[in-house]
Short mmCIF file of the C-alpha atoms (twelve columns), coordinates in Angstrom:
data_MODEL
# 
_entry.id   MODEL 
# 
loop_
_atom_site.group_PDB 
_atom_site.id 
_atom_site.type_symbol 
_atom_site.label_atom_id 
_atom_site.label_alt_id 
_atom_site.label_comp_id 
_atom_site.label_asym_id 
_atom_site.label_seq_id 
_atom_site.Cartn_x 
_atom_site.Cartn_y 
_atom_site.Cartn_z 
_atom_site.pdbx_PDB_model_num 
ATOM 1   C CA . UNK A 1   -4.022  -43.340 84.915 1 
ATOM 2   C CA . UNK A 2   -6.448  -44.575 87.182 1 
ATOM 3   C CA . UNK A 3   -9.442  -43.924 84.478 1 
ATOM 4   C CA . UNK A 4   -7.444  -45.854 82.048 1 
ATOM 5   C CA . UNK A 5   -6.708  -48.771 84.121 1 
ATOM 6   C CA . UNK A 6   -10.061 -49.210 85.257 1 
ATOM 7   C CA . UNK A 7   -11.620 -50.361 81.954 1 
ATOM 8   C CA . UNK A 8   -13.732 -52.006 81.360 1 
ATOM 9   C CA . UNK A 9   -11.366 -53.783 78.475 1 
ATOM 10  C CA . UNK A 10  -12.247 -56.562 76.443 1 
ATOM 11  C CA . UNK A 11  -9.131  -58.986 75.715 1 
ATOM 12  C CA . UNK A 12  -8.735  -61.373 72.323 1 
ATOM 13  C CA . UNK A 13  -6.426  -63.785 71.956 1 
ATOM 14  C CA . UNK A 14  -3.208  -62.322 69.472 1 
ATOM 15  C CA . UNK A 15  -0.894  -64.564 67.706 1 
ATOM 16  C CA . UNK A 16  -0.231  -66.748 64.781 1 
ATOM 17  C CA . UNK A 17  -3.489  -67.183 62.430 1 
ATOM 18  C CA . UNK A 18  -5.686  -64.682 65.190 1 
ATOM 19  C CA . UNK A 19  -6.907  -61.079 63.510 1 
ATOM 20  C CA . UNK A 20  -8.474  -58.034 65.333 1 
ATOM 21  C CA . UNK A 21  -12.166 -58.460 65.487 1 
ATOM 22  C CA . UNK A 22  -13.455 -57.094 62.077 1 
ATOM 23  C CA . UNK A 23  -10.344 -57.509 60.227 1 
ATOM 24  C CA . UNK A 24  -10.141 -60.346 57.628 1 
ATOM 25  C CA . UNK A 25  -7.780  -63.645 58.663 1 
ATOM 26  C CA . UNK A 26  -4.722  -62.282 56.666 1 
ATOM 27  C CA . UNK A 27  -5.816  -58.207 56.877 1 
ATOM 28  C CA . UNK A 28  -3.024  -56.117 57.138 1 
ATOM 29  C CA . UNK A 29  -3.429  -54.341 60.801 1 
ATOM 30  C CA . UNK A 30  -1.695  -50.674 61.019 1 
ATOM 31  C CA . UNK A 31  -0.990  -47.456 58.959 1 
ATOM 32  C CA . UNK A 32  -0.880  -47.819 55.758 1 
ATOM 33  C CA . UNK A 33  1.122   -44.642 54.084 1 
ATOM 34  C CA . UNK A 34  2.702   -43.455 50.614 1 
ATOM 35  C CA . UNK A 35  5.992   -43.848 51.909 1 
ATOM 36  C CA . UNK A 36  5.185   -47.835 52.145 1 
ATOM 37  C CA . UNK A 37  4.575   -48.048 48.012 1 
ATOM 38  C CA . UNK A 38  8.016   -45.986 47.608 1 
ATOM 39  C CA . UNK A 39  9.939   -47.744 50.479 1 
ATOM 40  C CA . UNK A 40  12.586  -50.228 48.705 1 
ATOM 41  C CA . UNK A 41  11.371  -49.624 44.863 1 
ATOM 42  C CA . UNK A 42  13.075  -48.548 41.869 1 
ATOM 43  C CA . UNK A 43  11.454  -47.202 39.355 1 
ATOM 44  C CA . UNK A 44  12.839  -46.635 35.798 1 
ATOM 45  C CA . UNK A 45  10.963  -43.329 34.954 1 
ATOM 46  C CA . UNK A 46  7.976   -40.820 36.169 1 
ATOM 47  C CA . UNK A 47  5.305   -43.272 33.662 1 
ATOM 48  C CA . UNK A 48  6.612   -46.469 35.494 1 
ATOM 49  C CA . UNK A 49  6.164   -45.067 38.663 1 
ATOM 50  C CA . UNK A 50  3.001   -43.879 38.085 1 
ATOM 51  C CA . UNK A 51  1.802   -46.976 36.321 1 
ATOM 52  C CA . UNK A 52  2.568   -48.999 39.502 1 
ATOM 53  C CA . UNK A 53  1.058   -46.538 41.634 1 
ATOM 54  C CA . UNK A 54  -2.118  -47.466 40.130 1 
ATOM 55  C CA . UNK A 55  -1.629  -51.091 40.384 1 
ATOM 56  C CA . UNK A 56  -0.808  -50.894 44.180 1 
ATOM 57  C CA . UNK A 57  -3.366  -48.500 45.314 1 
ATOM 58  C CA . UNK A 58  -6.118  -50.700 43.275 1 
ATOM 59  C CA . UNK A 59  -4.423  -54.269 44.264 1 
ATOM 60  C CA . UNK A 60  -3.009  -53.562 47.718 1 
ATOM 61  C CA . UNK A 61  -3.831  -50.926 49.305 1 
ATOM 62  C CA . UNK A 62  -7.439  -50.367 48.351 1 
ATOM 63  C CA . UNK A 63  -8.452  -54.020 49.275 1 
ATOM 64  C CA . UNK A 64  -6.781  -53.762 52.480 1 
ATOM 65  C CA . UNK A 65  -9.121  -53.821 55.314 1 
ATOM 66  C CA . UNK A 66  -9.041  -49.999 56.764 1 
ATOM 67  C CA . UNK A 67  -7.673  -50.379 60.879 1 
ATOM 68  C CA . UNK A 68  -10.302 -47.619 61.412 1 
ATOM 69  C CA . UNK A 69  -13.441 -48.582 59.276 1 
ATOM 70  C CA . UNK A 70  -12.571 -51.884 59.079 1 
ATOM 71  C CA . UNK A 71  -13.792 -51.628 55.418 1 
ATOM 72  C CA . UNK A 72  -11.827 -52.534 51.870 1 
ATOM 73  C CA . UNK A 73  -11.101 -48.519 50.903 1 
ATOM 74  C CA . UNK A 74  -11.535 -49.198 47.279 1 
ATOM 75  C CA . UNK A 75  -15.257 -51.177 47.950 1 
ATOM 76  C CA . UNK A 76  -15.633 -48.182 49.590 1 
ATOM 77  C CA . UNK A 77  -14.863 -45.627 47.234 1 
ATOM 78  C CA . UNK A 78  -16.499 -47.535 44.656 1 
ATOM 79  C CA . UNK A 79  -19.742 -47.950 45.986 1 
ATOM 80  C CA . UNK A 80  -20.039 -44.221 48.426 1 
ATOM 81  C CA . UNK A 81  -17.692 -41.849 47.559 1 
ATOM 82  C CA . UNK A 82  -16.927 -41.630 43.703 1 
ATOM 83  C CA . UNK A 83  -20.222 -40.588 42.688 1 
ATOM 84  C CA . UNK A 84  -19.788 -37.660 45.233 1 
ATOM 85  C CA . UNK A 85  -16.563 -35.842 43.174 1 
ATOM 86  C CA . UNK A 86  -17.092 -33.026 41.156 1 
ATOM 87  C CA . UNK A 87  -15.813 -33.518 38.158 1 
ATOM 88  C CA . UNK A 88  -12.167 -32.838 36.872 1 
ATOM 89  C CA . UNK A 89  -11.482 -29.204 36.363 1 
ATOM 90  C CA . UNK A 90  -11.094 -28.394 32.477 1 
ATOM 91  C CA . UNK A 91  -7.715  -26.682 32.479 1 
ATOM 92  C CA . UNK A 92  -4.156  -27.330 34.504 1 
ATOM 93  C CA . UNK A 93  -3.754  -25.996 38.187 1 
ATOM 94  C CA . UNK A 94  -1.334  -22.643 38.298 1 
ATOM 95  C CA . UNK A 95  0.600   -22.579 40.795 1 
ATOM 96  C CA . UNK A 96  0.137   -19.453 42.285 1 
ATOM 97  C CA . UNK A 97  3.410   -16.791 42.950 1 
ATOM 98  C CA . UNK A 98  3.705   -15.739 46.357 1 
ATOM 99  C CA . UNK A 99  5.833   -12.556 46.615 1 
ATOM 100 C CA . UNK A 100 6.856   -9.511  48.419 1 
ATOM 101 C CA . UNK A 101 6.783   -6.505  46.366 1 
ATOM 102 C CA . UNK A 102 7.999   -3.002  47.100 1 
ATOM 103 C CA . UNK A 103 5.588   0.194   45.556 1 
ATOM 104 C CA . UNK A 104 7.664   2.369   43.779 1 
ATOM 105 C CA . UNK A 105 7.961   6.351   43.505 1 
ATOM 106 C CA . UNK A 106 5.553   5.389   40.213 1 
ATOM 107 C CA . UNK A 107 2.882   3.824   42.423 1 
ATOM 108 C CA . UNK A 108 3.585   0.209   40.898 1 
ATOM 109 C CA . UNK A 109 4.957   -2.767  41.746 1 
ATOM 110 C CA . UNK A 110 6.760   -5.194  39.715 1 
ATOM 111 C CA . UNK A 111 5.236   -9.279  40.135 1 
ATOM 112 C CA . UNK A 112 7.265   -11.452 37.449 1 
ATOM 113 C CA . UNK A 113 8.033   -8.867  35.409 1 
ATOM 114 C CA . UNK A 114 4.983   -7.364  34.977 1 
ATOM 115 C CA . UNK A 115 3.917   -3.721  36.225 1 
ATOM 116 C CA . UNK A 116 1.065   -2.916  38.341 1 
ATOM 117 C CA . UNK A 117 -0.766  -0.010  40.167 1 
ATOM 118 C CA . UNK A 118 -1.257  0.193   43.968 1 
ATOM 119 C CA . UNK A 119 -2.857  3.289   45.736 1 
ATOM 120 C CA . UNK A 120 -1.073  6.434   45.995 1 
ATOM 121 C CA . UNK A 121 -1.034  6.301   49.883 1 
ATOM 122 C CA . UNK A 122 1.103   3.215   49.975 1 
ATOM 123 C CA . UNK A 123 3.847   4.606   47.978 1 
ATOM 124 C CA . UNK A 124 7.454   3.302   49.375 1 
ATOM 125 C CA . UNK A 125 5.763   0.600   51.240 1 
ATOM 126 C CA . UNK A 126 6.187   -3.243  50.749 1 
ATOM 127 C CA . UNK A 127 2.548   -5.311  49.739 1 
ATOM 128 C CA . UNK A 128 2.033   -9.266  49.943 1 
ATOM 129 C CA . UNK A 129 1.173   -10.542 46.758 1 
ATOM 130 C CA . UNK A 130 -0.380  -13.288 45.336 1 
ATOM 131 C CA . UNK A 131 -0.740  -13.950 41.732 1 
ATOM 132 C CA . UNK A 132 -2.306  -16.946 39.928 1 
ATOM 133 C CA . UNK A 133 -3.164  -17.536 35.780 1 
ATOM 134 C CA . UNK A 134 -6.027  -14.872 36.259 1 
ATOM 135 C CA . UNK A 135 -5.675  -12.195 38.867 1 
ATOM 136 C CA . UNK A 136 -2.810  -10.589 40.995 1 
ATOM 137 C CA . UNK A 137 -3.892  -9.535  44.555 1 
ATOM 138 C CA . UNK A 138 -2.459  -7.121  47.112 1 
ATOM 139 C CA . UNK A 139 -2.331  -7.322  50.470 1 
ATOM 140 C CA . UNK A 140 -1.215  -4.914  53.166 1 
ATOM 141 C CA . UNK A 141 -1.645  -5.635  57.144 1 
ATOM 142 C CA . UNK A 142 -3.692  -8.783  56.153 1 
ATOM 143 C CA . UNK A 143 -6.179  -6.384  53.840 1 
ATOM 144 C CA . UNK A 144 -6.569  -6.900  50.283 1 
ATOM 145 C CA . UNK A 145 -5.395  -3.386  48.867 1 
ATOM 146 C CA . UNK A 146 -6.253  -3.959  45.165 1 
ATOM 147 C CA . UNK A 147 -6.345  -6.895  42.275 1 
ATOM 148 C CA . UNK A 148 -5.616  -6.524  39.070 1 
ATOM 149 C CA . UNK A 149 -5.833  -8.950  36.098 1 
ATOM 150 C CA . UNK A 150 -2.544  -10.809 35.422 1 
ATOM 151 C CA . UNK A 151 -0.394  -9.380  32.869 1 
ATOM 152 C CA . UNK A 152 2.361   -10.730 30.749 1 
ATOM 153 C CA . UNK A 153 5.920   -10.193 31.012 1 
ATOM 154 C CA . UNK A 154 6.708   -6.213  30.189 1 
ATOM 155 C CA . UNK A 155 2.762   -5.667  30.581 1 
ATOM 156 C CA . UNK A 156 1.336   -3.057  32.516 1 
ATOM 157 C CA . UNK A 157 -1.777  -2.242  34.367 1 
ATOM 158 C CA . UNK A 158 -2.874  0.962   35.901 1 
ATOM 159 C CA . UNK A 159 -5.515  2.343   37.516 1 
ATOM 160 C CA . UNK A 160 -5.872  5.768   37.507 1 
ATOM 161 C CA . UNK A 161 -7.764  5.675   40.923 1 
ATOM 162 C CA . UNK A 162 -4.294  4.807   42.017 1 
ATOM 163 C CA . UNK A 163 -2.759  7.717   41.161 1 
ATOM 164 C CA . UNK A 164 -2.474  11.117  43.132 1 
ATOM 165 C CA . UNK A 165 -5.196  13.424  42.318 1 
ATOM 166 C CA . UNK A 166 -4.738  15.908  44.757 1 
ATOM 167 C CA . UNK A 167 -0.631  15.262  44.601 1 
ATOM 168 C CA . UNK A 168 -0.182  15.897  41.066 1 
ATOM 169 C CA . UNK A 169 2.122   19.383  41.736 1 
ATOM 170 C CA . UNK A 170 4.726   17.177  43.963 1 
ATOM 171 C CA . UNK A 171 4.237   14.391  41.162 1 
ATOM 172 C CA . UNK A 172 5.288   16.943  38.570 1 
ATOM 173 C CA . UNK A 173 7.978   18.472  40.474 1 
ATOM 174 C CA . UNK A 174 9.493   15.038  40.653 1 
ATOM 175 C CA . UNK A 175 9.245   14.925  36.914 1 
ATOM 176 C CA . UNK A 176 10.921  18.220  36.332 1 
ATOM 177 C CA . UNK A 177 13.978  16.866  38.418 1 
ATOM 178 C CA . UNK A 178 14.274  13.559  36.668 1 
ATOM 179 C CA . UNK A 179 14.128  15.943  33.786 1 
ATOM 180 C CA . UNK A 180 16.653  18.412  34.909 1 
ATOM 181 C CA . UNK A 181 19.073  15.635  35.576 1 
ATOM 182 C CA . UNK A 182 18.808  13.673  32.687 1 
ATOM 183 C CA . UNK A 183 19.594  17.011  30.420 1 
ATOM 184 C CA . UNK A 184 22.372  17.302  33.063 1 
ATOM 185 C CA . UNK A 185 24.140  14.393  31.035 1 
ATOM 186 C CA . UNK A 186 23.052  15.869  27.918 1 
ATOM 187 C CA . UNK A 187 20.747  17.462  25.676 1 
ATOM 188 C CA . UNK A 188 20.044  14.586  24.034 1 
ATOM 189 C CA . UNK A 189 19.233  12.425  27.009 1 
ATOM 190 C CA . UNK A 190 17.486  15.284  28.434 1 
ATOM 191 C CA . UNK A 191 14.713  15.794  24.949 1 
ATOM 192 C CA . UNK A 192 14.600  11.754  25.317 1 
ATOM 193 C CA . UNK A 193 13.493  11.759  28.944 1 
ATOM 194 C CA . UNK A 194 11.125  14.606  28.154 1 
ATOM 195 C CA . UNK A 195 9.714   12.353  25.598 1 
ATOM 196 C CA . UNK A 196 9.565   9.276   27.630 1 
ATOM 197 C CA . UNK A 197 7.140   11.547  30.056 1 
ATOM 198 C CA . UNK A 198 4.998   12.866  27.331 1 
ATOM 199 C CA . UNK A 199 2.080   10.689  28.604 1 
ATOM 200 C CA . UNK A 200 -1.826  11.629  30.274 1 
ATOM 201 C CA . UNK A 201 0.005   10.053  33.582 1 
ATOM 202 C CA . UNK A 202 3.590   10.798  33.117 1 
ATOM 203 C CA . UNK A 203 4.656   9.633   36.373 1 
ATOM 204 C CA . UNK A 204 3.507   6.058   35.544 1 
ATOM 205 C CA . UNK A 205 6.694   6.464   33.255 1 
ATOM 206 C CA . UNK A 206 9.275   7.604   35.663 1 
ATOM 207 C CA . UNK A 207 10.490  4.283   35.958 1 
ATOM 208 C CA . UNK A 208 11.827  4.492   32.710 1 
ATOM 209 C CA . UNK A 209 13.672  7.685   32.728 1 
ATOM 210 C CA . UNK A 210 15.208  5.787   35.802 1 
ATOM 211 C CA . UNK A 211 16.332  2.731   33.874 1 
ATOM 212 C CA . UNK A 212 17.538  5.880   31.526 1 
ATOM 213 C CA . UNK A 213 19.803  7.232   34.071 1 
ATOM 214 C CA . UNK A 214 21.105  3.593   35.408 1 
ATOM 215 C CA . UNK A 215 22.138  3.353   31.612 1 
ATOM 216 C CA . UNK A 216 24.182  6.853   31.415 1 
ATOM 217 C CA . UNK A 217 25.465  5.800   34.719 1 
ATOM 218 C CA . UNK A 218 26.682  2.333   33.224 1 
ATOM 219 C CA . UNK A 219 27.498  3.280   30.182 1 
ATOM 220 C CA . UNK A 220 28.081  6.754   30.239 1 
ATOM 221 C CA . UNK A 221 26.564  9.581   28.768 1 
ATOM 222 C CA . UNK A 222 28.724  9.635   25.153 1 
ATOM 223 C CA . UNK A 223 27.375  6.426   24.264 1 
# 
């Protein structure tokens, strides 16, 4: 306190028809915020709002003199800062997806309903995701573990990199179980699980012979 109250300070005279020094007779003196077009208004739609938005930022707020620079913010604007924006971008902003995403016994995950391939060693692990209108990215203890291009609904991607090389025995074991108990409900659910995993990378397609068996399970196996 004693740094503060030792000054030096420099007093003006405050009242009726006074202003801060460099602040227009009339200027208005404080924060000037959003919340102060929206306090007290009533708009009748989203184009009326906006519509007056426009006329209070360019009428009032923008010829306000700034408490900081002591400047009008639209003289400003007009005469510094809009030649220095890049210009507009040519398509709409996606919101990105944020998501946490478990990797499957397949080696995929699932981002808004859309398949994709993580590697092998984070199988049964849960990844950070972010996807946008291009790419989906995967992130595991902070680390971007793969990106893939964005896919839509029912799409899949998969990259065989992902995939065990060195695993494929234990991959194909699992197979022969999924196998053994789908033709446990049936020969005929068995011959159409075998067909669902007639593929180069057949355990990319265990997740269907799963849906398969939730199905029999539902339904049961007569129908």
């Amino acid at each position: 306190m004693d740094g503060v109250l030792a000054g030096p300070w420099i007093l003006h005279r405050s009242g009726p028809g006074s202003s801060p020094p460099g602040q227009a007779a009339g200027g208005t003196y404080g924060p000037v915020r959003a919340g102060n077009f929206f306090a007290g208004e009533d708009f009748a739609d989203l184009a009326d709002a906006q519509a007056r938005a426009q006329v209070w930022c360019a009428g009032k707020a923008g010829q306000r003199i700034h408490g900081t620079t002591c400047q009008r913010p639209a003289v400003v604007f007009a005469e510094r800062e809009a030649a220095l924006l890049l210009p507009a971008p040519a398509a709409v902003y996606q919101v990105p997806i944020y998501a946490e995403a478990k990797v499957h016994r397949d080696y995929h995950i699932q981002v808004d309903r859309a398949l994709y391939s993580i590697p092998e060693h984070l199988r049964g692990q849960t990844v950070s995701v972010r996807a946008d209108g291009e790419l989906v990215k995967a992130f595991h203890g902070g680390k971007l573990v793969k990106t893939h291009p964005r896919q839509p609904a029912g799409g899949r991607c998969t990259d065989p990199a992902d995939l065990p090389a060195d695993k494929t025995g234990y991959a194909m074991r699992d197979l022969t179980r999924l196998i053994a108990t789908a033709a446990g409900h049936g020969a005929d659910i068995g011959i159409y699980a075998e067909r669902l995993l007639d593929h180069q990378l057949p355990w990319t397609r265990m997740r269907q012979v799963y849906r398969l068996l939730g199905l029999v399970k539902r339904y049961g196996a007569a129908r």
